[in-house]
Coordinates of C-alpha atoms and ligand atoms in Angstrom, one line a residue:
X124 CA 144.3 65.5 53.5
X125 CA 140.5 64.9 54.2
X126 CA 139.5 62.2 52.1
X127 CA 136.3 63.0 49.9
X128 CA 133.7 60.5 48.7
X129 CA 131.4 60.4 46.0
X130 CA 128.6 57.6 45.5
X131 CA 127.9 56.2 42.4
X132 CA 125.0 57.0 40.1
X133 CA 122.6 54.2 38.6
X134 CA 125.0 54.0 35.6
X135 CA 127.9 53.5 37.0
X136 CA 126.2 50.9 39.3
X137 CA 124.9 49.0 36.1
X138 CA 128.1 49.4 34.3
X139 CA 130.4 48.5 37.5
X140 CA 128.1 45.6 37.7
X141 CA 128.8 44.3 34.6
X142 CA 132.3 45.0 34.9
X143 CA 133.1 43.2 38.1
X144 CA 131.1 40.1 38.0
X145 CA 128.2 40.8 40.1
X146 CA 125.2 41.5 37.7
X147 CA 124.8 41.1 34.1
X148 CA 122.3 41.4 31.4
X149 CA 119.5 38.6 31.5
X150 CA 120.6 36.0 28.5
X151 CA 122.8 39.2 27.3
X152 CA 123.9 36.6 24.0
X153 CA 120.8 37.4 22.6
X154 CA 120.5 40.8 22.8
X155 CA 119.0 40.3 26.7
X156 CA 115.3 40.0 27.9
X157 CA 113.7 43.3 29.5
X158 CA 114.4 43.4 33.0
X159 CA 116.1 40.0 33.4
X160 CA 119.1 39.8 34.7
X161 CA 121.5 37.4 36.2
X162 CA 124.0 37.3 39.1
X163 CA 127.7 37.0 38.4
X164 CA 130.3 35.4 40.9
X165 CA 130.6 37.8 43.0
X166 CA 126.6 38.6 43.1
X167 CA 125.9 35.3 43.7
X168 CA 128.1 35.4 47.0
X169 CA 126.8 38.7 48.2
X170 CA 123.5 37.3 47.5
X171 CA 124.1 33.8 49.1
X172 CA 125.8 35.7 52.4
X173 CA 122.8 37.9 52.5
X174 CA 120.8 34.8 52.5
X175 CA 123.0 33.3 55.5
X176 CA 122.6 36.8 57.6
X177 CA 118.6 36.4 57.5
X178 CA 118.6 33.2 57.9
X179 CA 121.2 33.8 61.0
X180 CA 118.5 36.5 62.1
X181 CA 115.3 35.1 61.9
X182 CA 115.8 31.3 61.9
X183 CA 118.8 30.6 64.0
X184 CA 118.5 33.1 66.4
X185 CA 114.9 33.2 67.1
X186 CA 112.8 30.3 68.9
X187 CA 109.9 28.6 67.2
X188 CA 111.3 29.5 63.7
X189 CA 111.3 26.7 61.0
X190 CA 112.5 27.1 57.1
X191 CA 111.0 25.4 54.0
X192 CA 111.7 25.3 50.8
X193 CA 108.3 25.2 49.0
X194 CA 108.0 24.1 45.2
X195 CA 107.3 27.2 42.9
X196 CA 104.5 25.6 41.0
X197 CA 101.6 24.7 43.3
X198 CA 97.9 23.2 43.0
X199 CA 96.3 26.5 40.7
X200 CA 93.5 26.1 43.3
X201 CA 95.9 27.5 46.1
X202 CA 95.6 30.8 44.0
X203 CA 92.1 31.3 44.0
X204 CA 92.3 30.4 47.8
X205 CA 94.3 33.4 48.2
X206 CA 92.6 35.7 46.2
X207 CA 95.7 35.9 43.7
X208 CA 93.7 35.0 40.6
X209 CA 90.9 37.7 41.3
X210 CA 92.9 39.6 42.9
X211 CA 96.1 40.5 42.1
X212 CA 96.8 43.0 39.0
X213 CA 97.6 46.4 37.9
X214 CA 95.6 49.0 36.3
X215 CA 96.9 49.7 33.2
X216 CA 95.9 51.7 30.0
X217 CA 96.9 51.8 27.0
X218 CA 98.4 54.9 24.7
X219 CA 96.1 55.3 21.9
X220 CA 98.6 57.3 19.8
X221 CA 102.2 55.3 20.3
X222 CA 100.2 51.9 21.5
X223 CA 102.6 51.7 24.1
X224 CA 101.1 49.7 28.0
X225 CA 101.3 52.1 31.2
X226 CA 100.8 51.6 34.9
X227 CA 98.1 54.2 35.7
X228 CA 99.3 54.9 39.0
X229 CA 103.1 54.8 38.0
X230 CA 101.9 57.7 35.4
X231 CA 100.3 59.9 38.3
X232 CA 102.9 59.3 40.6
X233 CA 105.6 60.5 38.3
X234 CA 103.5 63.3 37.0
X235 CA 103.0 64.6 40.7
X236 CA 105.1 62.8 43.4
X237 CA 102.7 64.6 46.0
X238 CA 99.7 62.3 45.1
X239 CA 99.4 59.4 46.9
X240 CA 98.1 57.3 43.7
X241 CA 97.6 54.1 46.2
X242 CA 95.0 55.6 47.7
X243 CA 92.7 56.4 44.3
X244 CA 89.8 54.2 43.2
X245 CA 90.1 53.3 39.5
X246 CA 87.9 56.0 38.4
X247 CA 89.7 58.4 40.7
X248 CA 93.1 57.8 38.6
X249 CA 91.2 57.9 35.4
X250 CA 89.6 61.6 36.1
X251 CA 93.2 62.8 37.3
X252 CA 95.4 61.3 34.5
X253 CA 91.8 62.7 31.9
X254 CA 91.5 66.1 33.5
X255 CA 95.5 66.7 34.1
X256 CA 96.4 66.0 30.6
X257 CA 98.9 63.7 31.8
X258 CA 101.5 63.0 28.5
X259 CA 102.1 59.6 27.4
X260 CA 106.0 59.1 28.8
X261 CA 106.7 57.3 25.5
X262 CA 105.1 60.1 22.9
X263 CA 104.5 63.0 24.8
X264 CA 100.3 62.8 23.7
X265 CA 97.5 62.0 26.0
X266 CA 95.2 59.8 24.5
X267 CA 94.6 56.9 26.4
X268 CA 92.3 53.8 26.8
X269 CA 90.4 53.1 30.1
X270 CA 92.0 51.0 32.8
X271 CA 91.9 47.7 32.7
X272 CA 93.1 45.3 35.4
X273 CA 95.8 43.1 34.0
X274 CA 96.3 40.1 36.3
X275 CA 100.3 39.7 37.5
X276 CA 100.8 35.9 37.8
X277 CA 102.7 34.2 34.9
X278 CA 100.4 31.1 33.8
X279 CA 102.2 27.9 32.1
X280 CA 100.5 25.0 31.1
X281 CA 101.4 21.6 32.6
X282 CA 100.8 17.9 30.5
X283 CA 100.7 17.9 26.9
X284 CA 97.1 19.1 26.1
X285 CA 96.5 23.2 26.2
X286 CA 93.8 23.7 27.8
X287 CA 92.6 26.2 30.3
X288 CA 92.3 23.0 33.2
X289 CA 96.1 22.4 32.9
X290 CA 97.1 26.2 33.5
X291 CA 99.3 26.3 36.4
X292 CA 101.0 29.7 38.0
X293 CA 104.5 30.7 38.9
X294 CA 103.9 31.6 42.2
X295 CA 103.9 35.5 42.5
X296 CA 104.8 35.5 46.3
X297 CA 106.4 32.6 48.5
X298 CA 103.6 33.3 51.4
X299 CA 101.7 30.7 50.1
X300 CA 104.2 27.7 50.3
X301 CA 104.4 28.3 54.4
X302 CA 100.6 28.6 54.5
X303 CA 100.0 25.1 52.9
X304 CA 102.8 23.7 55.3
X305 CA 101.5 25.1 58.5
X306 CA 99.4 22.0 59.2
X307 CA 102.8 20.0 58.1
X308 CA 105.3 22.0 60.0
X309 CA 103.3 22.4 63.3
X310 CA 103.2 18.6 63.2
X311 CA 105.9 18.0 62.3
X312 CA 107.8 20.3 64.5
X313 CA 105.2 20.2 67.2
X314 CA 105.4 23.7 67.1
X315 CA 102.9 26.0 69.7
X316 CA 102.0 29.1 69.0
X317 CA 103.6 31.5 68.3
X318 CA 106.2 30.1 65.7
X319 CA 107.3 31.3 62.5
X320 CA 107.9 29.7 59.0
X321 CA 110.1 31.4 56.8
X322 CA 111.4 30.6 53.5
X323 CA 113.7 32.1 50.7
X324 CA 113.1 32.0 47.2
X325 CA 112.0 33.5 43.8
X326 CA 108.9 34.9 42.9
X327 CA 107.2 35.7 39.4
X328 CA 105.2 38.9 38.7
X329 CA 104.3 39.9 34.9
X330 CA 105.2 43.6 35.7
X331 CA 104.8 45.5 32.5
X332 CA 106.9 48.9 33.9
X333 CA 109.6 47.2 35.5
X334 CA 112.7 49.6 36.4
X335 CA 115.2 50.7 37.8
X336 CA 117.8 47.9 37.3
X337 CA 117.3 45.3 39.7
X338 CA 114.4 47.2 41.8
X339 CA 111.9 46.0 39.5
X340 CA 112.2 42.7 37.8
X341 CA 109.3 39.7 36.7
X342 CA 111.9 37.1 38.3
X343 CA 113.1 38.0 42.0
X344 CA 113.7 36.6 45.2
X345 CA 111.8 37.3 48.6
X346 CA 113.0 36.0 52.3
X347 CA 110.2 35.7 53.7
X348 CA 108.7 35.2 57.5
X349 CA 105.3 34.5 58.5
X350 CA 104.4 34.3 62.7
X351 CA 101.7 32.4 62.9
X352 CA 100.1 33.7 66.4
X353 CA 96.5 34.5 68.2
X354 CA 94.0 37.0 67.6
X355 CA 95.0 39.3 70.0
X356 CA 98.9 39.2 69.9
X357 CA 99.0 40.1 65.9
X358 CA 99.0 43.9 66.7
X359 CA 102.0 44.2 68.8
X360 CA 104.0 41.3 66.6
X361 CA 102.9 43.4 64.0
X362 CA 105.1 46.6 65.6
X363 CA 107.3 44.2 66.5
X364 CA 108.4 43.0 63.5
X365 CA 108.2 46.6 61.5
X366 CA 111.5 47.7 64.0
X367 CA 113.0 44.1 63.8
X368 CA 113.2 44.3 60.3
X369 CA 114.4 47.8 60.4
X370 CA 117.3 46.5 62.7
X371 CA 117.9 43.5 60.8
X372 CA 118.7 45.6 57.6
X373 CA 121.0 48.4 59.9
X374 CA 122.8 45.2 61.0
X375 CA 123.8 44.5 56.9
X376 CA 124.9 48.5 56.9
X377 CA 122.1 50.7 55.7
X378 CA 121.9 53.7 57.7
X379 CA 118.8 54.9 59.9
X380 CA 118.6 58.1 58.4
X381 CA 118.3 56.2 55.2
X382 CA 115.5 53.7 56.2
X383 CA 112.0 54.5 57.0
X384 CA 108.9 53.6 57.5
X385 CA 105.7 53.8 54.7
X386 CA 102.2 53.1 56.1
X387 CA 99.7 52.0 53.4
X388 CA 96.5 53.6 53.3
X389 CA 95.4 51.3 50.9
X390 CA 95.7 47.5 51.7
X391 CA 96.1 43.9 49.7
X392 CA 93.2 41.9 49.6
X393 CA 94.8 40.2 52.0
X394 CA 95.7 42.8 55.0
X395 CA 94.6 44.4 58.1
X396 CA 97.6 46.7 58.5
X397 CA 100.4 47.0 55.8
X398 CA 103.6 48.8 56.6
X399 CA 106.7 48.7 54.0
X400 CA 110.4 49.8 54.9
X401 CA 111.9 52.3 52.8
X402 CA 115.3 52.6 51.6
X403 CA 116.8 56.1 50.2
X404 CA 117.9 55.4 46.6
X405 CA 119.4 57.8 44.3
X406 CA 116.0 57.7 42.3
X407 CA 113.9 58.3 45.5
X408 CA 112.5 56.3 48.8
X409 CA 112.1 52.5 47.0
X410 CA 110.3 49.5 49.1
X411 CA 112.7 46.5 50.3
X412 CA 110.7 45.1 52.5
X413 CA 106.5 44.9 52.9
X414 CA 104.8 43.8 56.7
X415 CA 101.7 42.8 56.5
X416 CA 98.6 41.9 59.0
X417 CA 97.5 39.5 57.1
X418 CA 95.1 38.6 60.3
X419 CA 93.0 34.6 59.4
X420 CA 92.3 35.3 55.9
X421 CA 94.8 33.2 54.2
X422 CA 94.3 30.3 56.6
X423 CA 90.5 30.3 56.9
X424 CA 90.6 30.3 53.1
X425 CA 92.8 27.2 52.7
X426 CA 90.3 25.8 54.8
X427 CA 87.3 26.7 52.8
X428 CA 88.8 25.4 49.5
X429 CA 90.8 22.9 50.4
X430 CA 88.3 21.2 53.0
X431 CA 91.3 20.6 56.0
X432 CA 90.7 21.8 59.1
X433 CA 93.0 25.0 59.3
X434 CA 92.6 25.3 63.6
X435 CA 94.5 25.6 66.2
X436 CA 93.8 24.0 69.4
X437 CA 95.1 25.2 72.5
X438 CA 95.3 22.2 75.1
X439 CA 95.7 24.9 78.0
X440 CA 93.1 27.2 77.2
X441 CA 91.0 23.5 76.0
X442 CA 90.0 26.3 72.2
X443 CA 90.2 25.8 68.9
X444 CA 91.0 29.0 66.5
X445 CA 92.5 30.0 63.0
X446 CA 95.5 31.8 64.1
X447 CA 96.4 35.1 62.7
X448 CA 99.5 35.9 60.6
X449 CA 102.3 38.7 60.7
X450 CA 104.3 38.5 57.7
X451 CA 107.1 40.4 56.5
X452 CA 108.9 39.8 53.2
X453 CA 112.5 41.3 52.2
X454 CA 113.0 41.4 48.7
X455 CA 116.9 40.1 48.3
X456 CA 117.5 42.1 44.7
X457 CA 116.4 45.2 46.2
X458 CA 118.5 44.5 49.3
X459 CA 121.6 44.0 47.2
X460 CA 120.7 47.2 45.1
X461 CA 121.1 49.2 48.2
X462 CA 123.9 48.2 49.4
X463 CA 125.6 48.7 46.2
X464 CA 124.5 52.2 46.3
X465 CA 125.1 52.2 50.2
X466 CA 129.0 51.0 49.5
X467 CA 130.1 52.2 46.0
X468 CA 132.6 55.3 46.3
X469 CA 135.0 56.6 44.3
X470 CA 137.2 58.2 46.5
X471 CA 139.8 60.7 46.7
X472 CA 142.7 59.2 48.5
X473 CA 145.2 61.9 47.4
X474 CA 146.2 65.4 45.7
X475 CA 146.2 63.3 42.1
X476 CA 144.4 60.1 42.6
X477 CA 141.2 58.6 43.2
X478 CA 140.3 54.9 43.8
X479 CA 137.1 53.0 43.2
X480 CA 135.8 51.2 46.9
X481 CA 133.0 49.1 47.7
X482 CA 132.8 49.9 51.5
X483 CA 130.6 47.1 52.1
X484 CA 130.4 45.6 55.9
X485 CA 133.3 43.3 55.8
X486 CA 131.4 40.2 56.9
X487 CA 129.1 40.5 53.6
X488 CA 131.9 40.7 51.6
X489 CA 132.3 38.6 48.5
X490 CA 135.7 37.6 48.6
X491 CA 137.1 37.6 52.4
X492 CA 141.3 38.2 51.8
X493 CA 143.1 39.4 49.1
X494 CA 146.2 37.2 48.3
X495 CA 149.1 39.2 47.1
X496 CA 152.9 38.1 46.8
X497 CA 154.8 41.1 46.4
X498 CA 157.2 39.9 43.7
X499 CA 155.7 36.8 41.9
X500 CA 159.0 34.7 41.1
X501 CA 160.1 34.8 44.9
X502 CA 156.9 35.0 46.9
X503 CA 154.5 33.2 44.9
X504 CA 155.0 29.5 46.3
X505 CA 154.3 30.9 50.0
X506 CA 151.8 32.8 48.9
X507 CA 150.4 29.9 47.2
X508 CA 150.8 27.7 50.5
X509 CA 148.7 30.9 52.1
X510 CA 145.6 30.8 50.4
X511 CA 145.0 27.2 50.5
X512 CA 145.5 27.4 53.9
X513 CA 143.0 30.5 53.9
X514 CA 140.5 29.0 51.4
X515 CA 139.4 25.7 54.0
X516 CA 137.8 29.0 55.8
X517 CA 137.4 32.0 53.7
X518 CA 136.2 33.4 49.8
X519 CA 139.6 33.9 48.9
X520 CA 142.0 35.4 46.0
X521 CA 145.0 35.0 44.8
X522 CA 146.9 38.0 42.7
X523 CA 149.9 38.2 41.1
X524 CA 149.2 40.2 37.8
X525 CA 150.9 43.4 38.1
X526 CA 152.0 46.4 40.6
X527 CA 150.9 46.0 44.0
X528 CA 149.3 49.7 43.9
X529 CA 147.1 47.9 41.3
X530 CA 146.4 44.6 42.6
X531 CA 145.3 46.7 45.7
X532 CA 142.9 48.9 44.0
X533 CA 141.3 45.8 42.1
X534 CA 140.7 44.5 45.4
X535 CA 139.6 47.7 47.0
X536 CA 137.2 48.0 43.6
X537 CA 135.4 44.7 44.5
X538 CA 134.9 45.3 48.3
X539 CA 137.4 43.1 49.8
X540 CA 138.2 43.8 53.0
X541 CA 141.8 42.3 53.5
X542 CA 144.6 42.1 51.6
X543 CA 147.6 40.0 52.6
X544 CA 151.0 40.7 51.0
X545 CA 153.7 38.2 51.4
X546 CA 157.2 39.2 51.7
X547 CA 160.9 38.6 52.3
X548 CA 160.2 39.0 56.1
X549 CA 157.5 35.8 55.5
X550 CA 159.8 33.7 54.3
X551 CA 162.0 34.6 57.3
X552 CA 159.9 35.0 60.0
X553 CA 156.8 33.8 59.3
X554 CA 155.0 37.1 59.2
X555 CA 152.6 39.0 56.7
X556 CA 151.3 42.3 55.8
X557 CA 147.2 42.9 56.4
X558 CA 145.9 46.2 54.4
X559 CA 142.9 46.8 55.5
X560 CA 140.7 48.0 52.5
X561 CA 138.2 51.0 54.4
X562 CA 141.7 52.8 56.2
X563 CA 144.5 51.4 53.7
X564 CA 146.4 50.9 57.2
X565 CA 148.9 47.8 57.5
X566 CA 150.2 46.1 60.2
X567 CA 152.4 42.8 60.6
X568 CA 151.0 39.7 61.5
X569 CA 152.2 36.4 62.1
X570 CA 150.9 33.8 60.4
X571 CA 150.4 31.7 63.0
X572 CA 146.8 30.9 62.9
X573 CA 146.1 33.9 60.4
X574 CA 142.6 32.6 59.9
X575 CA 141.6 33.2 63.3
X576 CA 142.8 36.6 63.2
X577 CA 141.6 37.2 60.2
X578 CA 137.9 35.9 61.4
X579 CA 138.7 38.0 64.6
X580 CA 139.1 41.0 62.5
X581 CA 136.0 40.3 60.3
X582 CA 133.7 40.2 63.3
X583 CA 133.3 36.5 62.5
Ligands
GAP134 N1 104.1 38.0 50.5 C1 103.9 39.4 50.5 C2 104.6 40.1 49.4 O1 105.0 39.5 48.4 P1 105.1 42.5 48.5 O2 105.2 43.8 49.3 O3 104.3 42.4 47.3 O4 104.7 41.4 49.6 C3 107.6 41.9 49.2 O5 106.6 42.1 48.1 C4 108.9 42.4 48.7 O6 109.3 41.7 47.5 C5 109.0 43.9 48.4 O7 109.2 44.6 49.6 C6 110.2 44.0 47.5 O8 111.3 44.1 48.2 C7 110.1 42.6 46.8 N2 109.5 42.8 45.4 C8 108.2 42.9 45.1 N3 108.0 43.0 43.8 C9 109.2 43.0 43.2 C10 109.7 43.1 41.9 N4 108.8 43.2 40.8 N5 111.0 43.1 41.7 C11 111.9 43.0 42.7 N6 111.5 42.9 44.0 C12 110.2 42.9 44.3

């Protein structure tokens, strides 16, 4: 019997979510915060392995690559630097009738997915949403305000006294934290051109139409990677680094035919060139990942404001030069959003009975092995003996709670690529059962140096 496959819907990825541990309502006691939310167990591995795969990817495995860890809350000045406090908002409007906030371009775009809203002018989007009618999504009227840019970054105050010269940001992108440390890192590092800082961590950004579960949030993560190179070379790093992170997110699982590429016709303040990848979700072709030319601009204006030289000298070529930056930012909540949609199946594995699967790349998986005796009074103690063994290398599990049918299915449910049954014949001869979750095929193996077969077998 062939077996069929259905994916999961954005309800059934929220609710399995919640179910099995990996995302849950943001301080869900309290009747939640919009859009918040906060990795379980198991989303915190998947999240922490993802973490380990890019930093495998474009730290380890590259030359000239450095990491930082930046502090969230920087110098406010590094924000007008960067054109963030100018800069950086959304046009919104208001709805006159239900007094409810809207993104203007969100309200085109899902009025008529054929316009490319990014493109308008502010007027533009005015005259379109005026002449169109467009209802409010909230009351069905339209009767709306102007557009008025509303400014992203979350402000908080520092010190005790509230005033406007103790307002500090949450950052809204990690860029800047490797742009302040390129003086520190290429020093420190004595790093040449071209070299890289990258860095992992959360971002801020007061969305107002957040959506989609995870896709849009005001807290998220980014890994980001800025090459720091010459005028010249930014072009075909730029390329460059469009396919690389292409390849970098087939490497984790996602498809080709489910990735593509979006060219912006309308840049950041910041950009010369701005190219995002696209992943197919259920709810249409969503960003994960934004490349940017971001050519001298952040550099020479760290230079203007702060007053430190921001050059480059080249002892071969005996010049001095602001160098320009490729950047290209993955955003990790989106990543993990796809490839629960990438790996979620409920599949038919017979006439009567379906099963739930997370068919996600076994190295990713949360939890590595699946420890099972197969009757609990006589198996459990070797069993027991097995997964501390297991757990010096592994994310592992232990499972005694009822039928093994079950206990395989709860595994299967979660993504977890191996299960290990011990038996009679492992108390005997030192042997074990491996299920593996994608075929549900077993074989025998000895248990001689089981985790370095079961590394083998995980492509570790
Ligand atoms: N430093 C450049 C930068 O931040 P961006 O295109 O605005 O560029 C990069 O963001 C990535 O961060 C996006 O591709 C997306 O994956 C993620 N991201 C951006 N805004 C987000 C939000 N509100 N919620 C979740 N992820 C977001």
């Amino acid at each position: 019997m062939k077996m069929e496959k259905r994916s999961f819907s954005m309800e059934e990825v929220v609710a399995y979510c919640n179910q099995y541990g990996f995302i849950f309502q943001g301080s869900e006691i309290y009747g939640g915060l919009a859009n918040t939310w906060d990795y379980g167990p198991l989303g915190t591995r998947l999240k922490n392995q993802l973490k380990d795969e890019w930093r495998k990817f474009f730290i380890q495995q590259r030359e000239n690559s450095y990491e930082v860890d930046a502090d969230i809350l920087m110098n406010p000045r590094v924000w007008e630097a960067s054109g963030h406090l100018a800069g950086f908002s959304d046009p919104l409007l208001d709805c006159r009738e239900c007094k409810t906030r809207h993104r203007a371009d969100n309200l085109i775009q899902d009025y008529d997915t054929s316009v490319n809203a990014d493109a308008m002018s502010e007027e533009e989007m005015m005259k379109f949403i005026r002449e169109r009618q467009i209802p409010c999504p909230v009351c069905g009227k339209s009767n709306y305000t102007d557009i008025r840019q509303f400014n992203l970054m979350f402000e908080t105050k520092r010190g005790v006294t509230d005033d406007r010269a103790n307002t500090i940001y949450l950052r809204p992108e990690n860029a800047q934290g490797e742009y302040v440390n390129y003086l520190n890192v290429m020093r420190s590092m004595r790093a040449k051109l071209p070299f890289s800082i990258g860095q992992i961590g959360k971002a801020f950004r007061n969305e107002i139409t957040p959506k989609n579960f995870t896709f849009r949030t005001i807290e998220f993560e980014q890994m980001e990677f800025q090459t720091f190179c010459r005028e010249g070379e930014d072009i075909e790093l730029y390329e460059y680094f469009k396919e690389y992170g292409k390849s970098f997110f087939e490497s984790l699982g996602l498809p080709a035919d489910k990735l593509r590429f979006h060219d912006h016709d309308k840049l950041a303040h910041y950009a010369k060139a701005a190219c995002d990848i696209e992943y197919l979700f259920p709810f249409g072709w969503g960003e994960i990942n934004g490349t940017h030319n971001r050519t001298n601009f952040d550099l020479t204006r760290h230079q203007e404001y702060s007053g430190k030289s921001m050059e480059y000298y080249d002892d071969t070529a005996k010049e001095k030069f602001i160098p320009f930056i490729i950047e290209s930012t993955y955003g990790l909540d989106r990543l993990v959003l796809a490839l629960l949609f990438e790996g979620l199946h409920e599949e038919q594995i017979s006439e009567t009975d379906t099963r739930v699967v997370f068919n996600i790349k076994p190295a990713l998986a949360p939890v590595k092995v699946n420890i099972l005796p197969l009757i609990k009074k006589r198996h459990s103690v070797k069993a027991k003996e097995i997964q501390k063994m297991l757990s010096r290398y592994f994310m592992v599990q232990y499972d005694e709670a009822g039928s093994i049918g079950k206990r395989y299915r709860r595994g299967d449910a979660i993504g977890i690529p191996f299960a290990v049954t011990v038996d009679d014949d492992t108390l005997e001869n030192n042997t074990v059962t491996v299920r593996d979750r994608d075929t549900m095929e077993q074989q025998r193996i000895s248990t001689d140096d089981l985790s370095g077969t079961i590394a083998d077998m995980l492509g570790m």
